[in-house]
CSV table of C-alpha atoms in Angstrom, one decimal:
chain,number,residue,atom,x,y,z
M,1,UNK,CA,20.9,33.0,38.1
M,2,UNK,CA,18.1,35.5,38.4
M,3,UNK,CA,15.9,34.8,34.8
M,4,UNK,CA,13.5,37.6,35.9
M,5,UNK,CA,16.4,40.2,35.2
M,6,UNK,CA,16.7,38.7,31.6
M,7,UNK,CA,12.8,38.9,31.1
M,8,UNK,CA,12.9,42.6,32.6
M,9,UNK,CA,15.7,43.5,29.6
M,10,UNK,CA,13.9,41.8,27.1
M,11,UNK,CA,10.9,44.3,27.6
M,12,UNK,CA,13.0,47.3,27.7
M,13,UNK,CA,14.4,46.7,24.6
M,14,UNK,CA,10.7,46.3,22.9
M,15,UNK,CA,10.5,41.9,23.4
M,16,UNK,CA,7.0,41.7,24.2
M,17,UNK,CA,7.2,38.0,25.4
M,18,UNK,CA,10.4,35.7,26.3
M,19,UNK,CA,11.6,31.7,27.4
M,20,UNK,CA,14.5,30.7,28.6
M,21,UNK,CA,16.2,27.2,28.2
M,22,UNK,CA,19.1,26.2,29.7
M,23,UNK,CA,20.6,22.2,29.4
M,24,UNK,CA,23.5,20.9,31.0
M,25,UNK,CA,25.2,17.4,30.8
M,26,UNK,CA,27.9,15.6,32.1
M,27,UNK,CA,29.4,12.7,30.6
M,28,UNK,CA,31.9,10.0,32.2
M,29,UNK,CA,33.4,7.4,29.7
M,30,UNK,CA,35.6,5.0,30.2
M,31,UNK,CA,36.8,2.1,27.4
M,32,UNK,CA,39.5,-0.6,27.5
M,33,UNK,CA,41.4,-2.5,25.4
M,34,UNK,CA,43.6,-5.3,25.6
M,35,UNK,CA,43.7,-4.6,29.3
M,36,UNK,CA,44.5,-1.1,28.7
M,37,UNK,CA,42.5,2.0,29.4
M,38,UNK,CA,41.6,3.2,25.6
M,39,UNK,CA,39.5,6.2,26.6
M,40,UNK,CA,38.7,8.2,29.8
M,41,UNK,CA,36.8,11.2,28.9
M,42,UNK,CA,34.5,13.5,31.2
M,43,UNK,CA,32.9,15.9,29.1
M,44,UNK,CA,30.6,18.6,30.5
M,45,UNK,CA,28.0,20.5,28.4
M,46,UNK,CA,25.7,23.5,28.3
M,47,UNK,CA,23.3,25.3,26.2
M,48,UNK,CA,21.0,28.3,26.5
M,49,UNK,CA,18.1,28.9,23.9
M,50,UNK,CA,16.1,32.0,24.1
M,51,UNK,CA,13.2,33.1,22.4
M,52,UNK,CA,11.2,36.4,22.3
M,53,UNK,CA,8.5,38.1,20.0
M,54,UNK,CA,9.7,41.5,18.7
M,55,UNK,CA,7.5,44.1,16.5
M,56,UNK,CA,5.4,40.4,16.2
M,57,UNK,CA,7.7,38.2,14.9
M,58,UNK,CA,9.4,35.6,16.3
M,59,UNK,CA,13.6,35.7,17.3
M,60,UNK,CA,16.5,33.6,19.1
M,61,UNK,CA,19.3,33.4,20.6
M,62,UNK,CA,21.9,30.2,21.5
M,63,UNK,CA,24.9,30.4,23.0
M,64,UNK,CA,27.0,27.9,25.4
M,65,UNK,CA,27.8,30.0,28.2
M,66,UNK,CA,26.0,31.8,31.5
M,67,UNK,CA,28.4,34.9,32.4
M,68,UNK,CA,27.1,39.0,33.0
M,69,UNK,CA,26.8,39.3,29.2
M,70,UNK,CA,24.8,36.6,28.5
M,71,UNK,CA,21.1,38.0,28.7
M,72,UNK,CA,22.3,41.2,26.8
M,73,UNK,CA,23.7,39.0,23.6
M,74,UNK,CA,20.7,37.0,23.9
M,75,UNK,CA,18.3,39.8,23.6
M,76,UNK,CA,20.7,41.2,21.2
M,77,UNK,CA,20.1,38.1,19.2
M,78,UNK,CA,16.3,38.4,19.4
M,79,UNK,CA,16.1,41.1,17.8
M,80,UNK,CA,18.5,40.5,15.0
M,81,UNK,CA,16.9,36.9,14.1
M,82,UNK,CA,13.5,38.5,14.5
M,83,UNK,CA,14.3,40.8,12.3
M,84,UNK,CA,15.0,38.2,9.2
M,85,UNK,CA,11.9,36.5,10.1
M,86,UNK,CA,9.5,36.8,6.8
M,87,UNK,CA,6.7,34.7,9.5
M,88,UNK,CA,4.9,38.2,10.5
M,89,UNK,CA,2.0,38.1,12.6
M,90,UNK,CA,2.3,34.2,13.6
M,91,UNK,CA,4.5,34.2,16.7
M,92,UNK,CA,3.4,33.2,20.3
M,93,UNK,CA,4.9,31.8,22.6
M,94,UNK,CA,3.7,29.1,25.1
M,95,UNK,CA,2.3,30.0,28.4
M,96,UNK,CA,1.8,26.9,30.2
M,97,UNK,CA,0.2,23.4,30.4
M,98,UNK,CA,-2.5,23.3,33.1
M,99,UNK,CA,-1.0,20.5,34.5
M,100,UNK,CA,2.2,19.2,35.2
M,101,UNK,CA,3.4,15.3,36.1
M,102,UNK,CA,6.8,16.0,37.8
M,103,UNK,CA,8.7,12.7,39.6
M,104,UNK,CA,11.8,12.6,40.6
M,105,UNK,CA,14.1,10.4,38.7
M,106,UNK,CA,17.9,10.6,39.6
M,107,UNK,CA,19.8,8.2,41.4
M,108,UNK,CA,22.1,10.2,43.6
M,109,UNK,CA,23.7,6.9,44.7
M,110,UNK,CA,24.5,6.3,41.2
M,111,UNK,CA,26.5,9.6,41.2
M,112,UNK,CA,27.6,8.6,44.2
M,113,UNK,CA,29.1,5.2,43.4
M,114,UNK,CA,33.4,6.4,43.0
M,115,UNK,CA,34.9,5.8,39.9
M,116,UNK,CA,37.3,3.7,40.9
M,117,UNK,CA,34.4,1.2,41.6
M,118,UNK,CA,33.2,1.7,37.9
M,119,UNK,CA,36.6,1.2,36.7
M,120,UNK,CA,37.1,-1.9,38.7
M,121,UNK,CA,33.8,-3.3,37.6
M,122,UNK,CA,34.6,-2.7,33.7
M,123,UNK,CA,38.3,-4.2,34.3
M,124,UNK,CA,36.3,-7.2,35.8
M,125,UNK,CA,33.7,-7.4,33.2
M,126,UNK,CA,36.5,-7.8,30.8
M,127,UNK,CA,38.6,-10.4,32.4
M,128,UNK,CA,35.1,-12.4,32.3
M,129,UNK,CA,35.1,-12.1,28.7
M,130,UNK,CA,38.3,-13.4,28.0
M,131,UNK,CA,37.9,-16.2,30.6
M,132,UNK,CA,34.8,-17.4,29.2
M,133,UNK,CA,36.6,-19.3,25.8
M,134,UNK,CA,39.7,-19.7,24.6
M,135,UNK,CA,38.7,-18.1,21.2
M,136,UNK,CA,38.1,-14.5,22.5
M,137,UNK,CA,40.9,-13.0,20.2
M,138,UNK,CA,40.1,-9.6,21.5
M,139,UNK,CA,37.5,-7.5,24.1
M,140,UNK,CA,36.2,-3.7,23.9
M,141,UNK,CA,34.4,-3.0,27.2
M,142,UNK,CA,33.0,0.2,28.0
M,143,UNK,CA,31.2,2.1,30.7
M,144,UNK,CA,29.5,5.5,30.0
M,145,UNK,CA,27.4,7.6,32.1
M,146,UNK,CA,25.3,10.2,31.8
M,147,UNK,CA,23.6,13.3,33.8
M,148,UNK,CA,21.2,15.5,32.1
M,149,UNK,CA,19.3,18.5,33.7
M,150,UNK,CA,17.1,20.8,31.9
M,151,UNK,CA,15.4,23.9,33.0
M,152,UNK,CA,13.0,26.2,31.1
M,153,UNK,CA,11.6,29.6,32.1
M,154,UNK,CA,9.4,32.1,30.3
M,155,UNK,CA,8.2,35.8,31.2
M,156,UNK,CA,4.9,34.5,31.7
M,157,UNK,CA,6.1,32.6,35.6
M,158,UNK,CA,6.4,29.2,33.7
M,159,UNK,CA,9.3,27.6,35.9
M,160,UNK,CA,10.1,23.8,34.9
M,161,UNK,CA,13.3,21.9,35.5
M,162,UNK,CA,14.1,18.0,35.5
M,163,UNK,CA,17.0,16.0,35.9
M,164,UNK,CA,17.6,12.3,35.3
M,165,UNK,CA,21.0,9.9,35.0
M,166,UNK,CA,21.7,6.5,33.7
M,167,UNK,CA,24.7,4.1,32.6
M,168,UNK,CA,25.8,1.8,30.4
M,169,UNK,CA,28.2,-1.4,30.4
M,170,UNK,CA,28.3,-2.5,27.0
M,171,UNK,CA,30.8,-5.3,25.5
M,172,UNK,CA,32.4,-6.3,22.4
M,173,UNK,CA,34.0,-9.8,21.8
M,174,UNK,CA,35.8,-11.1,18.4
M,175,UNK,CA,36.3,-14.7,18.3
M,176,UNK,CA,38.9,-16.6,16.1
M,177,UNK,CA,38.3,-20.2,15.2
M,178,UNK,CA,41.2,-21.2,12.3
M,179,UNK,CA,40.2,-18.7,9.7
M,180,UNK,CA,37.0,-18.4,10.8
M,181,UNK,CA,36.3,-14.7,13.1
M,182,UNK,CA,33.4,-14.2,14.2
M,183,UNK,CA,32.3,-11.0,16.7
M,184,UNK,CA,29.1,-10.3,19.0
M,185,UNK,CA,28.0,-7.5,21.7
M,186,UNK,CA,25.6,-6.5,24.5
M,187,UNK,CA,25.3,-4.2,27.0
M,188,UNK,CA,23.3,-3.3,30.5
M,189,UNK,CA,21.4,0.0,30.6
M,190,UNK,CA,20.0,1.2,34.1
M,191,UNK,CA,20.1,4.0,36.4
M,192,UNK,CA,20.0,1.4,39.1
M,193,UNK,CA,24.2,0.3,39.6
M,194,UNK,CA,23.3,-3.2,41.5
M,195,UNK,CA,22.3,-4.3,38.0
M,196,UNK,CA,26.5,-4.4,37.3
M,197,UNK,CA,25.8,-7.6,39.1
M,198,UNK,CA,24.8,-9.0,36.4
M,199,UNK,CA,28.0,-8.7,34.1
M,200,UNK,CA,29.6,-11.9,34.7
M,201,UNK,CA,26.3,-13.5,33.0
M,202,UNK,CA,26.6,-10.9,30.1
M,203,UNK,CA,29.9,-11.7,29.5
M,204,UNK,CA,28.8,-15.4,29.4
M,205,UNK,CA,25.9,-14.1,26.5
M,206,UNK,CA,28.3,-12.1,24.7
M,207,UNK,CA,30.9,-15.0,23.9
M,208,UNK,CA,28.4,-18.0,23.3
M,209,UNK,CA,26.7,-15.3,20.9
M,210,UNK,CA,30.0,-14.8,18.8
M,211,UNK,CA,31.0,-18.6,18.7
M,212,UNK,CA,27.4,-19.8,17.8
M,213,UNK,CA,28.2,-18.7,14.3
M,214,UNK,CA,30.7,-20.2,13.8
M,215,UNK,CA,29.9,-22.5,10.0
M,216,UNK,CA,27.5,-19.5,9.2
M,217,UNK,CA,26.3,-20.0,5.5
M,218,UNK,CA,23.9,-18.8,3.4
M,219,UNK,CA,20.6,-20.0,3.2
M,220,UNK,CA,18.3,-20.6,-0.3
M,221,UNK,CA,16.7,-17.0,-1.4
M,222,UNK,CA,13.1,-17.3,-0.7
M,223,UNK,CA,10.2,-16.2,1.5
M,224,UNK,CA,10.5,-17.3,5.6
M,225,UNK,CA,8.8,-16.9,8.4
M,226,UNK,CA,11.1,-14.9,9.8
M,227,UNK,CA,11.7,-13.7,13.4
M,228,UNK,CA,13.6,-10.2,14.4
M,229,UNK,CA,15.5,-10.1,17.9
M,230,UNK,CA,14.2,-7.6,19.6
M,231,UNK,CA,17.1,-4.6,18.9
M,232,UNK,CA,16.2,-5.5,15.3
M,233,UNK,CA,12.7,-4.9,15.8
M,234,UNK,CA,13.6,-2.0,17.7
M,235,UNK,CA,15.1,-0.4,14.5
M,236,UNK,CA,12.1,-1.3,12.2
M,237,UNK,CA,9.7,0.3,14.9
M,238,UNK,CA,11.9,3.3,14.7
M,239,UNK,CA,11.5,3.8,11.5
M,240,UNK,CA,8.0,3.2,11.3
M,241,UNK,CA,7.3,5.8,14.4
M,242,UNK,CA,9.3,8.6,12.4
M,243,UNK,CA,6.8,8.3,9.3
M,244,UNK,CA,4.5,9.3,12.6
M,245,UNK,CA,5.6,12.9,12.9
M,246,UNK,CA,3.2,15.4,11.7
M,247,UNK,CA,5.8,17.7,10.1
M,248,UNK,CA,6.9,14.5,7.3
M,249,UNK,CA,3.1,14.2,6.8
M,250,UNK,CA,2.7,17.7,6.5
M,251,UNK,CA,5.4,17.6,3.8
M,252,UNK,CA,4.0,14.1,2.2
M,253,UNK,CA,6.9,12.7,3.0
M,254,UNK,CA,5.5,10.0,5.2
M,255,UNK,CA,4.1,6.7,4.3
M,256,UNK,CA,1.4,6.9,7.3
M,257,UNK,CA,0.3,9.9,5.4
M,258,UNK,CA,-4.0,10.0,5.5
M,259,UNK,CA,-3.7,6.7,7.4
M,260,UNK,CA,-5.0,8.0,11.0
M,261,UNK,CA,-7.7,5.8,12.8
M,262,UNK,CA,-7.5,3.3,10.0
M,263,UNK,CA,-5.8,-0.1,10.4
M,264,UNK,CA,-1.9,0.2,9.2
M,265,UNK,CA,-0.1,-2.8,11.1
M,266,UNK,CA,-2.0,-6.7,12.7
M,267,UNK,CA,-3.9,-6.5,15.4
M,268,UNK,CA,-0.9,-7.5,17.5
M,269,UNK,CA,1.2,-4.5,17.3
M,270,UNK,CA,0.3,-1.8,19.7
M,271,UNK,CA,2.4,1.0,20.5
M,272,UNK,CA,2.6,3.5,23.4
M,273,UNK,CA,4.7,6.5,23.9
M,274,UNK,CA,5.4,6.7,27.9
M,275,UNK,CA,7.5,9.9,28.8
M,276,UNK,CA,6.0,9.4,32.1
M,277,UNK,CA,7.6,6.0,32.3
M,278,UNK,CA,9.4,6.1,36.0
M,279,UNK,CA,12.9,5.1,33.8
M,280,UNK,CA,15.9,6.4,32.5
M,281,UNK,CA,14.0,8.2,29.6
M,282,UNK,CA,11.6,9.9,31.7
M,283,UNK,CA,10.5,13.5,31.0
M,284,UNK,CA,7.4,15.7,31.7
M,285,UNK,CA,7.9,18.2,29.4
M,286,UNK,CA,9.2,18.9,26.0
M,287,UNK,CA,11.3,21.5,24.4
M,288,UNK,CA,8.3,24.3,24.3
M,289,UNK,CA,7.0,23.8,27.6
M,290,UNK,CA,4.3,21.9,27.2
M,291,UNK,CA,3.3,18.8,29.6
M,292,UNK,CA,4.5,15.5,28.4
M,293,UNK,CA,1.7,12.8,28.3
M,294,UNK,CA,1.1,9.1,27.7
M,295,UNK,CA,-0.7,8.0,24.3
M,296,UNK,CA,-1.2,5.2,22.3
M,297,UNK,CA,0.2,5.7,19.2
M,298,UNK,CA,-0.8,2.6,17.6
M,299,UNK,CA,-3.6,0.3,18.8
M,300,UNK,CA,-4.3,-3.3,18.0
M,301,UNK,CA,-2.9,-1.9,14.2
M,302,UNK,CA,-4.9,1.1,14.2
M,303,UNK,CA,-3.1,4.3,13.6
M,304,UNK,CA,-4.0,6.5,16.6
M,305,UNK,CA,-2.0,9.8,16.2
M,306,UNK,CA,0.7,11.7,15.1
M,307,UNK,CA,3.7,13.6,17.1
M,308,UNK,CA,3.5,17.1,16.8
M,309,UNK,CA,4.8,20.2,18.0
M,310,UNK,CA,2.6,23.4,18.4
M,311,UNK,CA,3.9,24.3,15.2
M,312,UNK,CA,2.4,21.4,13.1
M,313,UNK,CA,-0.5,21.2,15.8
M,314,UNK,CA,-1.5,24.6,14.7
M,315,UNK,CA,-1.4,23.2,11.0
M,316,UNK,CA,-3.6,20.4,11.5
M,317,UNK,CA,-6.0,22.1,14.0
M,318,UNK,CA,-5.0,19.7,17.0
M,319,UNK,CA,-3.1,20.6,20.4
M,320,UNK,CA,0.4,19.8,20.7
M,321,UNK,CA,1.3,16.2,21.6
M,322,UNK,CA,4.6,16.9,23.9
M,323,UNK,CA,7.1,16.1,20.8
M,324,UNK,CA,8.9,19.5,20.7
M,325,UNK,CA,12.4,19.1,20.4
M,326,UNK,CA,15.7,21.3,19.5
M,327,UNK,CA,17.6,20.2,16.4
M,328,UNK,CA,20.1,22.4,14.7
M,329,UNK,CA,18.4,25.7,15.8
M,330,UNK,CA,14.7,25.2,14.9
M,331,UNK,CA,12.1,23.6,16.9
M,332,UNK,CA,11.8,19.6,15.5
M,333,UNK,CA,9.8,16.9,16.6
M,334,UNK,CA,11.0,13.5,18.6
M,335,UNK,CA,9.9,11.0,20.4
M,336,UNK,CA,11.3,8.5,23.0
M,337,UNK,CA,10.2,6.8,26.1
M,338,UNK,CA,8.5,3.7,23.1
M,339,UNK,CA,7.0,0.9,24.7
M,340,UNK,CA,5.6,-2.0,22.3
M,341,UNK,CA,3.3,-4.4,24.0
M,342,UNK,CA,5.0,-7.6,23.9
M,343,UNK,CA,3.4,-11.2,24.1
M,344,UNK,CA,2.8,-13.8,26.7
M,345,UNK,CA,4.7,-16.8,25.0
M,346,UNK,CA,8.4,-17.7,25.6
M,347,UNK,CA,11.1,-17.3,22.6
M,348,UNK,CA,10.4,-21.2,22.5
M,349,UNK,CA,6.7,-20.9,22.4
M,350,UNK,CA,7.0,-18.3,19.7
M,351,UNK,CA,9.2,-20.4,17.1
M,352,UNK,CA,7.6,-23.8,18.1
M,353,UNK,CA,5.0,-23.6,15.3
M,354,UNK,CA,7.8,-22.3,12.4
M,355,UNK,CA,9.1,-25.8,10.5
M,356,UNK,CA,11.4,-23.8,8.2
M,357,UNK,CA,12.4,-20.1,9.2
M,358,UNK,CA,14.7,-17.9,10.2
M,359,UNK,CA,15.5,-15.8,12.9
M,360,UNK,CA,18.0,-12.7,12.5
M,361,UNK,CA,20.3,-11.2,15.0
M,362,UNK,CA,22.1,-8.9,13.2
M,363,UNK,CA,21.5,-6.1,10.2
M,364,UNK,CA,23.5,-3.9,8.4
M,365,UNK,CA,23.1,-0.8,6.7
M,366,UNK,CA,19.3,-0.4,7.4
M,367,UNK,CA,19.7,3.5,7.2
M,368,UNK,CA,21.1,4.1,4.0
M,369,UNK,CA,18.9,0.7,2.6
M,370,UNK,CA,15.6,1.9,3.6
M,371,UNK,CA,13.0,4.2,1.4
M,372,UNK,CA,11.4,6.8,4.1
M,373,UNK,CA,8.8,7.6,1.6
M,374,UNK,CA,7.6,3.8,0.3
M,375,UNK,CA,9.1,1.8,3.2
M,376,UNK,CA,10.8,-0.3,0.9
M,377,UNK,CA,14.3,-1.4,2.4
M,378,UNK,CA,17.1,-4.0,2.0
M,379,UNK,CA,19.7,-4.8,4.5
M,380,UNK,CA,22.3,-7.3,5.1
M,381,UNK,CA,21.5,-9.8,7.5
M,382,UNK,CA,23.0,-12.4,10.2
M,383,UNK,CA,20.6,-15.1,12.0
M,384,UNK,CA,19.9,-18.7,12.5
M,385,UNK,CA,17.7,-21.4,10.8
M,386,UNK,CA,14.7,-22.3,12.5
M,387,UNK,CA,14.0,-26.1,11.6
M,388,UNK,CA,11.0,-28.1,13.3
M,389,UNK,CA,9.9,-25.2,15.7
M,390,UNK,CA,13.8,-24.6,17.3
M,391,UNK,CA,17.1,-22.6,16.5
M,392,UNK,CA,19.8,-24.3,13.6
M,393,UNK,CA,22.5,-23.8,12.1
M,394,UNK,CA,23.7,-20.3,11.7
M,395,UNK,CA,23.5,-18.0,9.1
M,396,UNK,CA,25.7,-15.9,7.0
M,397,UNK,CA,25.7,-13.4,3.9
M,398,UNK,CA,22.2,-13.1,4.0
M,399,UNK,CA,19.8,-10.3,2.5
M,400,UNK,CA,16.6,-9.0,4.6
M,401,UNK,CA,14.2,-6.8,2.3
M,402,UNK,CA,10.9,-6.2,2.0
M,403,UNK,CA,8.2,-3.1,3.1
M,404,UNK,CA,7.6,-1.8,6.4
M,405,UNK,CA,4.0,-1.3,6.1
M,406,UNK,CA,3.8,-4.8,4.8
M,407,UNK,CA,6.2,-6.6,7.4
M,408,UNK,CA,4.2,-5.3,10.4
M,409,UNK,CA,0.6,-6.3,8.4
M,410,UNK,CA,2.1,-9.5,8.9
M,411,UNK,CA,2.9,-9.5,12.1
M,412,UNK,CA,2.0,-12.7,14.2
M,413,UNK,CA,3.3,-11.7,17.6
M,414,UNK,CA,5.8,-10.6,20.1
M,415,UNK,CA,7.7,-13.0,22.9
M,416,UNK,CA,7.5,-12.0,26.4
M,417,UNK,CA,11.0,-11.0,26.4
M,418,UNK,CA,10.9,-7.4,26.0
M,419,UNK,CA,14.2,-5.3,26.4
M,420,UNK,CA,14.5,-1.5,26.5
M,421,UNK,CA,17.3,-0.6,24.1
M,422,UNK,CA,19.4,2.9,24.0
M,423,UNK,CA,17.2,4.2,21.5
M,424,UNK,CA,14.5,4.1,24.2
M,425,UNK,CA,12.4,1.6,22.6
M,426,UNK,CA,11.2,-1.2,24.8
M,427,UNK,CA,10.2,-4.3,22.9
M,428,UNK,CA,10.6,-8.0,22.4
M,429,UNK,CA,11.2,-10.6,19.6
M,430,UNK,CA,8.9,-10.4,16.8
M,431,UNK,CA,7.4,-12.8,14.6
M,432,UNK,CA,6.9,-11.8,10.8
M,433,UNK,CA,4.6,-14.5,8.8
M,434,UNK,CA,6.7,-14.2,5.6
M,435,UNK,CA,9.8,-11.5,4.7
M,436,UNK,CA,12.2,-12.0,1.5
M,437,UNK,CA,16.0,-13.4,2.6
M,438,UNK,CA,18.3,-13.3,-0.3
M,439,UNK,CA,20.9,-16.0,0.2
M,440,UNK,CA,22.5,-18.5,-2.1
């Protein structure tokens, strides 16, 4: 579609500068049950977000569809929103970064791969589950993939467009011993499809995970050293990172509020942000234009930065970090793309030292059970014993709780095993000198 004819209208009509967005997506999914095809969905998206400056403030425009009235509604919609806008004088719009870090990222012979291989693989995967021990009461499998292309444009010549894909096998066993169910689940994320290769060994995971809790109890309340598998860890991280956004800061809402350059976590927690990553989660720019880049958001336990947008960069004095996302029709801030350096020591290595501990697999209910503001949270829990440096008997109907600013000050270290998860957050096992496990 020619964007210049949209940026020609916006002028006549009195829009002194404009930007153009436009995202598409296409989504295959595919789930069974009991042998049976439970869902087959493709879904295809688009969006189109314009903004322009009119009489100096700021307007825009959304709307799902690219037809010979779109440009007119959008402009229309300019001017309307611009017109509610009590921000007078503040507007601008983003020319350019200087520099730009493009790389090709899609796997055309992903797309390529025919369905009916997909399916075939997923039937298989399934039938692997089952076959793996005669307690599998039930299976979900499901494989999901996703294309994503964005393009942005502004009357300034900015022209930027990306496009990446991925998939997902993920898995979903419940186990029946007597009385006793117990369930488990894992998947395999990777734009690269020779990696499905590896699904008759996930299935294998997935079933010894469920039946090793079998006799689950709970353990004495008190104060372990405790370790957190790494999707666990993941979800702790997560939380900690969004307390790193300049606009909860801004609003003292964040606990990492006044805490830049000083010491916040141990020395062995160091966090990157890698858009740049060649991966699934790769991007080199952001939702205002602006050049993605690499940055150490937390170094040896020393706070480094924030995540802005041009918005809060302008607050703060500081230039835009590459965080500027869409969300619900104002410019947010996100991040993705995580990567936590993990250790050199095997899972072995790292529990070796612990005479009585525990290590958790599973938690519950960590986003309605943890305080943004404090950090304070309270989940419930699945894990293991860890007796005389290895893994015991398994653990049920426990409570995690504690601080987050506190359970990463004690932070002894990381496993070599790190794993990138769906919440794009690469990171490994993690070993917490003391956190408070309510059990019996």
């Amino acid at each position: 579609m020619n964007f210049n004819k949209f940026f020609a209208l916006a002028k006549e009509a009195g829009i002194d500068a404009s930007q153009i967005q436009i995202g598409r997506s296409k989504s295959t999914s595919i789930s069974l049950f009991r042998h049976e095809i439970d869902n087959y969905t493709v879904a295809e998206t688009q969006s189109v977000i314009a903004c322009g400056i009119y009489q100096g403030k700021m307007g825009t425009g959304r709307t799902e569809k690219l037809g010979p009235d779109t440009f007119k509604y959008l402009i229309k919609s300019i001017i309307d929103s611009a017109s509610y806008n009590e921000k007078e004088g503040e507007a601008d719009l983003f020319k350019g970064s200087e520099k730009y870090r493009k790389k090709n990222v899609f796997n055309a012979e992903l797309a390529g791969i025919p369905i009916e291989k997909k399916l075939a693989d997923l039937k298989a995967f399934e039938d692997a589950i089952y076959a793996e021990d005669k307690r599998v009461e039930e299976v979900e499998v499901e494989f999901s993939e996703l294309e994503s292309e964005a393009e942005f444009y502004n009357s300034f010549g900015l022209k930027l467009k990306q496009k990446r894909n991925y998939y997902y096998f993920s898995g979903y066993a419940t186990t029946r011993d007597g009385e006793e169910t117990k369930t488990n689940s894992d998947i395999i994320l990777d734009s690269d499809y020779s990696k499905a290769a590896e699904l008759p060994s996930l299935a294998k995971k997935i079933v010894k995970g469920a039946v090793d809790k079998y006799g689950g109890e709970p353990c004495e309340s008190k104060k372990y050293p405790t370790v957190l598998k790494n999707e666990i860890a993941a979800a702790f991280i997560g939380a900690f990172l969004s307390s790193a956004i300049a606009e909860e800061v801004q609003k003292h809402s964040s606990l990492l509020e006044g805490k830049l350059q000083t010491k916040v976590a141990s020395s062995k927690l160091t966090i990157e942000e890698r858009p740049l990553e060649k991966n699934v989660f790769f991007s080199y720019f952001d939702d205002e234009g602006v050049a993605t880049k690499n940055k150490v958001v937390v170094k040896n336990g020393v706070l480094k930065t924030y995540f802005y947008n041009r918005e809060t960069a302008k607050k703060d004095g500081v230039e835009s970090t590459g965080n500027g996302a869409w969300a619900g029709g104002k410019m947010d801030t996100s991040f993705g793309n995580v990567f936590v350096k993990p250790g050199k020591a095997s899972f072995e290595e790292l529990i070796a030292p612990i005479k009585d501990g525990v290590y958790i697999t599973e938690i519950m209910g960590l986003g309605t059970g943890m305080n943004t503001r404090s950090g304070d949270f309270s989940c419930q829990a699945e894990g293991y014993r860890i007796v005389d440096g290895k893994l015991g008997e398994p653990l049920n109907l426990i409570t995690l709780s504690g601080n987050l600013l506190k359970m990463f000050k004690d932070l002894k270290g990381f496993d070599d095993n790190a794993k990138m998860t769906l919440g794009s957050i690469s990171i490994a096992d993690a070993y917490i000198k003391s956190m408070n496990i309510g059990g019996k």
